[in-house]
Structures are given as C-alpha cells and as structure tokens.
Coordinates of C-alpha atoms in Angstrom, one line a residue:
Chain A
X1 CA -17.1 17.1 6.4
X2 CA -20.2 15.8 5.0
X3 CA -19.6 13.5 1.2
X4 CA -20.4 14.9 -2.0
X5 CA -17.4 17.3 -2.3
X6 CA -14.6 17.6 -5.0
X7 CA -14.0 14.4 -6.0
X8 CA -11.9 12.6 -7.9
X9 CA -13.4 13.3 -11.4
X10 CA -13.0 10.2 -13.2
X11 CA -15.9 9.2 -15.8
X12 CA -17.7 5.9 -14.5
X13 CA -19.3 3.6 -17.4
X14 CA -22.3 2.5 -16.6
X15 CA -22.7 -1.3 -15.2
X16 CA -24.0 -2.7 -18.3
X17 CA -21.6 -0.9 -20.7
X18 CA -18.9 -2.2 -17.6
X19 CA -20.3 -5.2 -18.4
X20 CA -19.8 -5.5 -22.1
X21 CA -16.5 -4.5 -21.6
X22 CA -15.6 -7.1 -19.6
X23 CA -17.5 -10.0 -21.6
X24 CA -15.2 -8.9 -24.9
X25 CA -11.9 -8.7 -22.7
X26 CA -12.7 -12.0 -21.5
X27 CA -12.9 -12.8 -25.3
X28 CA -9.5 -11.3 -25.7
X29 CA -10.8 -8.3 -27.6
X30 CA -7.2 -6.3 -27.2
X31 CA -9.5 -3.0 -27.8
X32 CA -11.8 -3.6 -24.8
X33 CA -9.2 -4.4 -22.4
X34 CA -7.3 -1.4 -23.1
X35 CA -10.6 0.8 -22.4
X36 CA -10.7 -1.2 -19.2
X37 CA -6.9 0.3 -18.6
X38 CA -7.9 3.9 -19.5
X39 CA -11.4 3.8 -17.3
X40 CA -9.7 3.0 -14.3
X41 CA -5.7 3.3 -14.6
X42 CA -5.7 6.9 -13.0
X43 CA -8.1 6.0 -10.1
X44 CA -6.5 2.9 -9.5
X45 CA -2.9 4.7 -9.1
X46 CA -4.0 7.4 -7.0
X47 CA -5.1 5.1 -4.5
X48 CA -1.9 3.0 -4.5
X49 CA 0.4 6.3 -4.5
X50 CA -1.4 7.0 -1.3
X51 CA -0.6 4.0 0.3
X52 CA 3.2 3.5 -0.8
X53 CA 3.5 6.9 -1.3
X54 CA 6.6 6.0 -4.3
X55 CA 6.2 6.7 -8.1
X56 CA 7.9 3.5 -9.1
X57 CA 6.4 1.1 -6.2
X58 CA 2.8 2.3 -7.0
X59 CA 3.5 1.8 -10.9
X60 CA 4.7 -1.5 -10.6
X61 CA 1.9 -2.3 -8.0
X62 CA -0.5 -0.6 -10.5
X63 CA 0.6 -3.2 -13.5
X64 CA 1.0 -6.0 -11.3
X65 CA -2.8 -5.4 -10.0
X66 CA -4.0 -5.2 -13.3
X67 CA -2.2 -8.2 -15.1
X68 CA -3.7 -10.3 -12.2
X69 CA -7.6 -9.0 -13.2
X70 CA -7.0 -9.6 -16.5
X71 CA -5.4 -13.4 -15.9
X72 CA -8.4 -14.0 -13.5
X73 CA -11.3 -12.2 -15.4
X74 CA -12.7 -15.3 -16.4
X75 CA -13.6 -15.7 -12.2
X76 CA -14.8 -11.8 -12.0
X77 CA -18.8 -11.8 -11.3
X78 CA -20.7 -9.2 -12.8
X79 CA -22.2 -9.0 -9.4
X80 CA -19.6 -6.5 -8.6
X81 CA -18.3 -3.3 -10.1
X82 CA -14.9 -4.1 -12.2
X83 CA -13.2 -1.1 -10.1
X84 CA -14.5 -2.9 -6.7
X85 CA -12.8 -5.7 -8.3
X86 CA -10.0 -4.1 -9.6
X87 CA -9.3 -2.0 -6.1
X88 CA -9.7 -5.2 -4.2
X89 CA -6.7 -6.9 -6.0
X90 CA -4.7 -3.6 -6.3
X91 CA -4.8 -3.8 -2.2
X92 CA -3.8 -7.0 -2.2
X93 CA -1.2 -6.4 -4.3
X94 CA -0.1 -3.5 -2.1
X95 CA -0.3 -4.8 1.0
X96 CA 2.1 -8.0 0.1
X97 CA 4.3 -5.0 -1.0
X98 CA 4.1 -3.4 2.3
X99 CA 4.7 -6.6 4.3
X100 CA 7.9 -7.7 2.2
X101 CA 9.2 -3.5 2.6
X102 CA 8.0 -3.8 6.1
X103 CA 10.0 -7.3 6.1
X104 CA 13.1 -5.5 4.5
X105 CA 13.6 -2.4 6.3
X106 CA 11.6 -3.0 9.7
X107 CA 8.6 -0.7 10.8
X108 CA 7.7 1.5 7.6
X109 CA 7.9 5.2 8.4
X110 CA 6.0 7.0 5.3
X111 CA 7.3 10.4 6.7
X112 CA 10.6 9.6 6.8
X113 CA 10.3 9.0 2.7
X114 CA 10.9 11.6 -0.3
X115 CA 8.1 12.8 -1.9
X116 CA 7.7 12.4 -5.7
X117 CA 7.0 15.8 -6.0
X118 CA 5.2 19.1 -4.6
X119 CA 1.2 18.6 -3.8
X120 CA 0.7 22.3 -5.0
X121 CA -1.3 22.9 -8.4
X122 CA 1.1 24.0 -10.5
X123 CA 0.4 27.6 -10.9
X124 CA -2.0 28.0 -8.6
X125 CA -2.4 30.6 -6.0
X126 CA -2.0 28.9 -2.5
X127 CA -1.6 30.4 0.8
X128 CA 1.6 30.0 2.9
X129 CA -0.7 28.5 5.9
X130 CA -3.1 26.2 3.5
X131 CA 0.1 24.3 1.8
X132 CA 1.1 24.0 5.2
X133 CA -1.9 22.5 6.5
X134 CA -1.8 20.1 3.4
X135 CA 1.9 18.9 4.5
X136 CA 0.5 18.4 7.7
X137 CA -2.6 16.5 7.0
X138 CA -0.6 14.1 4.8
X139 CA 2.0 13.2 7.1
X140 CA -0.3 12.3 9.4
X141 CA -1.9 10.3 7.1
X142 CA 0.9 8.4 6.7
X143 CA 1.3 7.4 10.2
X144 CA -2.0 5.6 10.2
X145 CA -1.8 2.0 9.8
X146 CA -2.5 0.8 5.9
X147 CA -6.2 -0.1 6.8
X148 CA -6.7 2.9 8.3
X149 CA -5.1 5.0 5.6
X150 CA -7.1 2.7 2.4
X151 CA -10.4 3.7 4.5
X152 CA -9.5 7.2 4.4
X153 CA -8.3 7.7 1.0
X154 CA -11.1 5.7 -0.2
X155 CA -13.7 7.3 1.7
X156 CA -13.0 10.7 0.9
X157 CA -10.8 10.9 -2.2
X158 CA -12.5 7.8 -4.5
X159 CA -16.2 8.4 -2.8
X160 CA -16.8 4.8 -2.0
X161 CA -19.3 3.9 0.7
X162 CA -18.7 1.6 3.9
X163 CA -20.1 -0.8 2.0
X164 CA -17.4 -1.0 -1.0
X165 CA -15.0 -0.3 0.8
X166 CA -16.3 -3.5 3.3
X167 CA -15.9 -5.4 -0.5
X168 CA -12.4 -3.7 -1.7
X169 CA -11.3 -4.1 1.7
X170 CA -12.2 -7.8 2.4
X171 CA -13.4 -6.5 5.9
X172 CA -16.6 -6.9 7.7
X173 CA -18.4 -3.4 7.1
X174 CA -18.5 -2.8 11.3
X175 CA -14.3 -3.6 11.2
X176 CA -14.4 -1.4 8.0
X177 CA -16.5 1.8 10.3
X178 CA -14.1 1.0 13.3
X179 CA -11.4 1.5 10.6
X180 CA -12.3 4.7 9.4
X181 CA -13.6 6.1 13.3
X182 CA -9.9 5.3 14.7
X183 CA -8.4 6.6 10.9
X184 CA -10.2 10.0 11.9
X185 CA -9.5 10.5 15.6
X186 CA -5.8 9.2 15.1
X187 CA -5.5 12.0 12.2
X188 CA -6.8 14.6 14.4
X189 CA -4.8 14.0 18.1
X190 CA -1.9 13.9 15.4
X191 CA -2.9 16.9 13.9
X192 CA -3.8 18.6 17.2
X193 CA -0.1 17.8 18.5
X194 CA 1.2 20.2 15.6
X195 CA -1.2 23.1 14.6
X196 CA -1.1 24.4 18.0
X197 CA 2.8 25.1 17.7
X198 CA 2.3 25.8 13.8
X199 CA -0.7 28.8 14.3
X200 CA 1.4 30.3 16.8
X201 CA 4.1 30.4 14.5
X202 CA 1.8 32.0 12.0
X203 CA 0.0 34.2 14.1
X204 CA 3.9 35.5 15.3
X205 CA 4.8 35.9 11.7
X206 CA 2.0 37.8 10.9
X207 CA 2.0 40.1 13.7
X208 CA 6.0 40.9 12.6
X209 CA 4.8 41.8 9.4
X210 CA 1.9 43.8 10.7
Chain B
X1 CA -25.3 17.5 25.6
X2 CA -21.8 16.9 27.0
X3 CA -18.5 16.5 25.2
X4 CA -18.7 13.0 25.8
X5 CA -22.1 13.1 23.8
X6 CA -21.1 15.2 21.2
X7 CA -18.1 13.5 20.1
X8 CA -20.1 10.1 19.8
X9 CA -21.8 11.9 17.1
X10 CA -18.8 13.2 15.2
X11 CA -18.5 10.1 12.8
X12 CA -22.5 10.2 12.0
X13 CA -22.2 13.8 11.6
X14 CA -18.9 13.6 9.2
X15 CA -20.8 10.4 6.9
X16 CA -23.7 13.2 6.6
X17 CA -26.1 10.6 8.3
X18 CA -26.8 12.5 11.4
X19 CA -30.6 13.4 11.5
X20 CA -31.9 17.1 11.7
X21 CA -32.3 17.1 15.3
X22 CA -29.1 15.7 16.9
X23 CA -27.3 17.5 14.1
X24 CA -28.8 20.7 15.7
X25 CA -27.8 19.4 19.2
X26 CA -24.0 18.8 17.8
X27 CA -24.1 22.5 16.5
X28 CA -25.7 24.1 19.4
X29 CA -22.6 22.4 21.3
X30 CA -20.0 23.3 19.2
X31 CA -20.9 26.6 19.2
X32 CA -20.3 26.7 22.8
X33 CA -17.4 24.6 23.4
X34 CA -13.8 25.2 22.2
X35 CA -12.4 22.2 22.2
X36 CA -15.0 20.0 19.9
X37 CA -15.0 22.9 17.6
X38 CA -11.7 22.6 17.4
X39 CA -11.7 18.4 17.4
X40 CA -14.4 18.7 14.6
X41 CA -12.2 21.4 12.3
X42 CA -9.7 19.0 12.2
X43 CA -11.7 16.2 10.9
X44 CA -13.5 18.2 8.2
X45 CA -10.1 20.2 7.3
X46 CA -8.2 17.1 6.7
X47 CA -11.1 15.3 5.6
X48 CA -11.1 18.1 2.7
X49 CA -7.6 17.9 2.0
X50 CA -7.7 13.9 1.5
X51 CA -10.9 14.4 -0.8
X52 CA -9.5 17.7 -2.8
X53 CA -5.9 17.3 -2.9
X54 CA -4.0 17.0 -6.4
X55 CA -1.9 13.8 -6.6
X56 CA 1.6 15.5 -7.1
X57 CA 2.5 12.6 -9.3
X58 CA 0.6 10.8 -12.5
X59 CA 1.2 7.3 -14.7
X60 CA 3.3 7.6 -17.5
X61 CA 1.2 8.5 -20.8
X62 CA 1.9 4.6 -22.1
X63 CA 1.4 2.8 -19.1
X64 CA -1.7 0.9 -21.5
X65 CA 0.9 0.1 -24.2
X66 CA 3.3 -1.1 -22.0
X67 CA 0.5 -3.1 -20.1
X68 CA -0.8 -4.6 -22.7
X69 CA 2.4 -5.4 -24.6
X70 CA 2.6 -7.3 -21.0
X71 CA -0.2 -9.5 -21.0
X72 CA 0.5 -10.3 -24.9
X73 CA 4.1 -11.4 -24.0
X74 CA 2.8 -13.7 -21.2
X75 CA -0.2 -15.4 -22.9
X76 CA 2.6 -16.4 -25.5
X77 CA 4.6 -17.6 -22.9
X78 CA 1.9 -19.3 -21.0
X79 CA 1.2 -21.3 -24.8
X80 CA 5.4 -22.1 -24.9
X81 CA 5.1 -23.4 -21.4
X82 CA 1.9 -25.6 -22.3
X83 CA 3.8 -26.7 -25.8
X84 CA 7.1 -27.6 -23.6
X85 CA 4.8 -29.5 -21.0
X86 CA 2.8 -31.9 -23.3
X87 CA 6.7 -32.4 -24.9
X88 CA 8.3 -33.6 -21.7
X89 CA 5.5 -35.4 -20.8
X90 CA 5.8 -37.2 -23.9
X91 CA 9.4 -38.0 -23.0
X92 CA 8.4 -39.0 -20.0
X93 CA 6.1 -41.3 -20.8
X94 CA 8.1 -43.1 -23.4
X95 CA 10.9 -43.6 -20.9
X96 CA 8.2 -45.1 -18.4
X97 CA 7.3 -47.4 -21.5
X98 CA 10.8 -48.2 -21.8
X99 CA 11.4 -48.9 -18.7
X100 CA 8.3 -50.8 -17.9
X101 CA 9.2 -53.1 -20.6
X102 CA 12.6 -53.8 -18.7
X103 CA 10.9 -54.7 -15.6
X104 CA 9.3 -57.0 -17.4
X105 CA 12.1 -58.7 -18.9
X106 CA 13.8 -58.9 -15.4
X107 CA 10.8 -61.1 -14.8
X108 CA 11.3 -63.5 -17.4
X109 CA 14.7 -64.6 -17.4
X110 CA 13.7 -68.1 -18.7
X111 CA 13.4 -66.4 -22.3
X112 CA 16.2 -65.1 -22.5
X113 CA 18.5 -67.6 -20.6
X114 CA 17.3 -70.1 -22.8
X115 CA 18.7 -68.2 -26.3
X116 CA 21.7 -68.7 -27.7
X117 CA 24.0 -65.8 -28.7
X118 CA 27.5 -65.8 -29.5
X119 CA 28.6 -62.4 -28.5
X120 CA 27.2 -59.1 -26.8
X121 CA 26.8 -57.2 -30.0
X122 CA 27.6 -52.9 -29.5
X123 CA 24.2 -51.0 -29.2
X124 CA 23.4 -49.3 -32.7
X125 CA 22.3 -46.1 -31.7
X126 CA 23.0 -43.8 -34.2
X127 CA 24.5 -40.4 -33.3
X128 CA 23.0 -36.9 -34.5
X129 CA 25.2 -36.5 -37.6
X130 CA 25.0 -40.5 -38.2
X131 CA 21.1 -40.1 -38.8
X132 CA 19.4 -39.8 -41.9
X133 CA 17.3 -36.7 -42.3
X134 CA 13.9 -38.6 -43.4
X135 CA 14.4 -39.9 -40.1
X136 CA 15.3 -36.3 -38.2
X137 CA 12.5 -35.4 -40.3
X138 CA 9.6 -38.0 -39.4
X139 CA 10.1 -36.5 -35.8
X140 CA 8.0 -38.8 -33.6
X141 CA 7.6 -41.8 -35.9
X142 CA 11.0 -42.3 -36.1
X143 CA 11.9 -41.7 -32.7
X144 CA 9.5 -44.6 -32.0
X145 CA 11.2 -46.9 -34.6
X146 CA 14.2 -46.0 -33.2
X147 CA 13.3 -46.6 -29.7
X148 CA 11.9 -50.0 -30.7
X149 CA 15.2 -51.1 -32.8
X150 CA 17.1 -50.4 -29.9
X151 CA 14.7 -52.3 -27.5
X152 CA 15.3 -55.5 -29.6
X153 CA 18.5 -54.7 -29.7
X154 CA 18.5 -54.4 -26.1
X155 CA 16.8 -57.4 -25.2
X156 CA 19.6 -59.9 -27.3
X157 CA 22.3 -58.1 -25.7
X158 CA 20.9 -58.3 -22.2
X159 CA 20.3 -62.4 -22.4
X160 CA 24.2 -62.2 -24.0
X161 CA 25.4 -60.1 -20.6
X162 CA 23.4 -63.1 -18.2
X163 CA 25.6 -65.5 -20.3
X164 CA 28.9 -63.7 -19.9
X165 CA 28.0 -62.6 -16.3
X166 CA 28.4 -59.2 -16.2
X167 CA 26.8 -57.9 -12.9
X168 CA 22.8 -56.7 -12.8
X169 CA 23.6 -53.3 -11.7
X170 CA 26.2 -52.5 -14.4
X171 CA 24.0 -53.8 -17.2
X172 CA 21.3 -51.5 -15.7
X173 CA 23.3 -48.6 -15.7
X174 CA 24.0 -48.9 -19.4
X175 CA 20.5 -49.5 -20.6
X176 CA 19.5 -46.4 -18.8
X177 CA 22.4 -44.4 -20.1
X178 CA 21.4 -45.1 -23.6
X179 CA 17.9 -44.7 -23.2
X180 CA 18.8 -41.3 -22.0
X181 CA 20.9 -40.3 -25.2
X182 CA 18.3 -41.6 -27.7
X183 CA 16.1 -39.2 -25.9
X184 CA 18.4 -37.0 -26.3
X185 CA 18.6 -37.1 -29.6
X186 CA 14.6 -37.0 -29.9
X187 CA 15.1 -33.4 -28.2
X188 CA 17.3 -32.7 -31.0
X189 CA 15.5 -33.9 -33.7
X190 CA 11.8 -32.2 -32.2
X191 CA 10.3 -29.4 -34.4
X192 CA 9.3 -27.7 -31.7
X193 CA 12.7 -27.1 -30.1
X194 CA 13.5 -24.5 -31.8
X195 CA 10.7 -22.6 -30.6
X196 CA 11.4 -22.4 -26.5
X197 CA 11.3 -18.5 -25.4
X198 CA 14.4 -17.2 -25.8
X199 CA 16.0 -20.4 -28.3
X200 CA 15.8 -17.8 -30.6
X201 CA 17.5 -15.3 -28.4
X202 CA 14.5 -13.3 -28.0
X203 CA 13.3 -11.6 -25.1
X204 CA 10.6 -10.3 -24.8
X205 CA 9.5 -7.5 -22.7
X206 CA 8.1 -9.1 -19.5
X207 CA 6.3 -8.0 -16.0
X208 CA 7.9 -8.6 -12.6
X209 CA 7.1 -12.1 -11.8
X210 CA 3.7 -11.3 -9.6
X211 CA 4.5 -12.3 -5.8
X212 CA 2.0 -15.2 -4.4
X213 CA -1.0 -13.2 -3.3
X214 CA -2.3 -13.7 0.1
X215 CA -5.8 -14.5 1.0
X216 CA -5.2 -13.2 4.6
X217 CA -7.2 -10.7 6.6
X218 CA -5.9 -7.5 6.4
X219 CA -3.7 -6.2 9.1
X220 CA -1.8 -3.4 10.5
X221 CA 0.8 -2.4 8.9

C-alpha cells in the first residue's frame, strides 16, 4: 500500500510554535506543558497500546514516558521534533516493560491476552469477512517481535518515515528498513497460513445461504 | 521478470518509491501471477488495517490533570529531598568536626595528663524538656553552643578518665554515644523537621517510581 492514506488525524504544531512550547515548559509554565500533554497524549498512547496491547500497562507507560520528558526537557534539542522525542522515550519506556513482563511470565504471547475492547466503530456498518480480516491482521501483528511491530505501527498508523523512525527507534535507518521488510513478510506468511482456511469458510457459508 | 524479481520490489513498491517503469514491470507480473498477487494483497490489506484501524480503547479524559498533578507532587518532593540533604550533611559535618577534634586530643595527651582534676564530673547535656526554648528556638546557634559546652566539657572529663584509668575504648564509646544524642536533639529542635513528606501525614498523589531506563540497543522481544 502506498503512504498518504487515512491516518491518524492528530493536529501537528508547527516546529517553531513546538518550539515555544517547549522553551515555556522548560520555564515551568504549568499552561504550556499541559498543551504539550494534549498535542501528543493520544498519539503517544495509540502507539504504546499497540505494543503492550493492555489499557492499564500502556497508561502507566504513557505517564511514565511523559514524566521522564518533562524531568529531562532541559536536555531536549530543538534539533528534533518533541514527538520524535517524546516517542523515543515512550519506547524505552515500553520495552523495559516488556523485558521485566517477558522476565515475569517467560516468552510474551500478545494473542494469548484479552482485548480491551472490540476494534469495530461503534455503530458502524462492517462486514462479517472485513472484521474478520481485521482480527486476523492484528494477531499477527502481535507475533512480530517488538521492533518489528513499533516499525509497523509507526510506519503505517503514525506516518513517520524510515528516517524518524531510525531516531524514535535508536536504530541505524538500514536495521530500521530490515525491520520493517521482515515486519511485512512475517505478517503476510502468517496471514497466508490462515485466510486460505478462513475464505473457504466464507465462500462455504455463502454458498449455504445462496 | 520472475517471482524472484518481483518480490525484491515489493518493499519499494509498498514505501511508494518504486519508479514508473519497474512499477509497470511489478504490475504487468502481478497481473499474471497468482501467487504475488496474492503475496502483495496481503501486504497492502494489512498494511490498510494497521494505518485505518480505530484504537478500540482511549486515555481517560483527565489523564493531563492527573499528569500534571504528578510532576507538581515530585518537584516538591525533589525540593524536600534537597532541603533533607543539605540537613544531614550539616550533621554530618559537625560530627566530623567533633570528631576530628577528638583525634586531636588523642594526640596530645601531655595537656591533659598534666591537669589536675578531682573528679570525672557527669556530662551536662541537657534533655529535650530540660532545654530552654530561646535555645530550641535559636536552632543552629545553639546547637553550636551546645556542641561546644559539651566539648569543654568533654575534654576535662576525658584527662579525669586517663587519671582514674578507665580503658580507651570505653571512654570512646561514651563520647560517641553522647555526641549522637545531642544530635539528636538538634533533629528535634530543627525548623525544618516538621516539614519531611509525609511528617505531616500527607500523601500526596505520586507516579510509579520510573524503572532505570536502559540505553541498550533494541532487541527482540
């Protein structure tokens, strides 16, 4: 799929406005730092929710990320975007999560988790085989290792180039493209394993009903 | 172009960087072959679904209050922990004067030895009830006088100890003891003892202490 579809519809200050913000935070300006909250609180959780895929984790994560920016924004370099930044430490923060789970209950299995809640707009018309499809692509998505997965989500959902993601990441852009080529190719033999079996299911069903 | 060809082009082609030739190559291939149209399907589909998909879950509507209420609550306790610090170091460095000053009076003996007194007078170091409150009140000042009463004090009853013979170690062992309850009773008397978190049984509303963050290289997880 080529970029530039539905994205994640956030509004995105400009650098220099991004800028000021930070420069009054950094003065303790209780208003400015709450902006910075309410810019990038919703982007910043959808990203960790895909990657520990639990309300509460991703929450805490979420807080913990952004209690650490704002005790270190006197390092931050305006050479950066503040959500590069921001993502960068809220990875960090996840991944120590993920090693001290992974620590705690052995190999992670996302699948094997409950799900906060039904990925279907509420109210809105879905088909039977497109829900399913979404089921499937995010269980497979949570098979991929965490690298794998933060190059996917962040690639697709929060439109960042291989570049940012190389900075978010901490990863040389070429380990960052291997990332996301072996993210894409492991989603699809997963994805191939299943449909097969699921469209014949469909196509079984629909002929009954025909 | 092969398979093998084709699918070398799938990450080029799913970036939207693949150049209006080969991309017509890729399509003229996938019309014809099956299997990479069905490879390439995949990618976009779930490509689609990552990019599209609602999150099924949201923050709570006063995640910022809470947040902020956070980073309030630990800047005041960040200033506590400074105000405690330069307070125990002050301690500290008293006692290190304190003992210093013994040290030194292990090295002159001949002062001492040479003095004539009677008998080893009790240590007047006066309890917390027994003090005056000008002196509770003069807070350092008068935790200086009394540390320097009790060091003369100290000193006469030491060079009476040599006299009677009482062993090094045991006379040791008492000067430290009450030079730890005169500090004690500085703690007391402080102003800003009072003010610790949670003296006043106060607890504030605090994060989860944040775990030590790594500067590893990411790895698979």
């Amino acid at each position: 799929m080529a970029r530039g579809m539905v994205r994640e519809t956030a509004v995105t200050p400009s650098r220099e406005y991004e800028r000021q913000l930070v420069g009054r935070a950094q003065a303790d300006d209780r208003l400015a730092s709450r902006e910075l909250v309410e810019l990038h609180k919703d982007r910043l959780f959808s990203f960790i929710w895909r990657m520990v895929r639990n309300h509460h984790d991703a929450e805490e994560i979420c807080q913990e990320a952004f209690l650490k920016a704002f005790a270190s924004l006197g390092t931050f370099s305006s050479e950066y975007r503040f959500s590069t930044w921001l993502f960068t430490i809220g990875y960090r923060v996840c991944l120590n999560h993920l090693r001290r789970k992974r620590a705690l209950t052995g190999e992670l299995d996302f699948t094997a988790l409950p799900h906060d809640g039904d990925s279907a707009l509420p109210g809105s018309v879905e088909s039977e085989e497109a829900g399913r499809l979404k089921e499937l692509v995010w269980s497979a998505v949570d098979r991929l290792s965490a690298p794998q997965r933060a190059t996917l989500v962040l690639f697709y959902r929060h439109e960042l180039s291989c570049h940012e993601m190389a900075q978010v990441l901490e990863l040389p852009v070429a380990t960052v493209k291997s990332h996301l080529h072996r993210a894409r190719n492991r989603l699809r033999e997963l994805l191939e394993s299943v449909t097969e079996h699921e469209l014949q299911e469909f196509r079984n069903r629909a002929g009954a009903a025909g | 172009m092969r398979c093998e060809q084709a699918r070398q082009l799938f990450d080029a082609y799913l970036d939207g960087e693949l150049s209006g030739a080969l991309a017509t190559e890729l399509g003229a291939h996938r019309v014809k072959c099956p299997d990479c149209r069905r490879a390439l399907a995949l990618m976009e589909v779930s490509g689609h679904v990552i990019a599209s998909d609602r999150e099924p879950v949201a923050l709570h509507g006063d995640f910022a209050d809470r947040l902020l209420a956070c980073t309030d609550s630990k800047s005041l306790r960040s200033r506590d922990r400074l105000r405690r610090g330069l307070y125990i170091a002050g301690l500290l460095a008293a006692a290190a004067v304190v003992a210093l000053a013994f040290l030194g009076a292990f090295d002159r003996p001949a002062k001492f030895a040479g003095e004539k007194v009677e008998t080893a007078r009790p240590l007047a170091v006066p309890s917390p009830q027994e003090q005056s409150p000008e002196a509770g009140n003069r807070g350092a000042s008068a935790n200086e006088d009394l540390l320097e009463e009790w060091f003369k004090e100290t000193q006469d009853n030491w060079a009476a100890k040599r006299q009677s013979g009482e062993s090094l170690q045991r006379q040791f062992e008492l000067t430290i003891s009450q030079m730890l309850d005169i500090l004690r009773q500085a703690k007391d008397t402080s102003p800003g003892a009072d003010h610790f978190p949670g003296a006043d049984g106060e607890v504030p509303a605090s994060p989860p202490e944040p775990a030590p963050t790594d500067d590893e290289d990411v790895e698979d997880l």
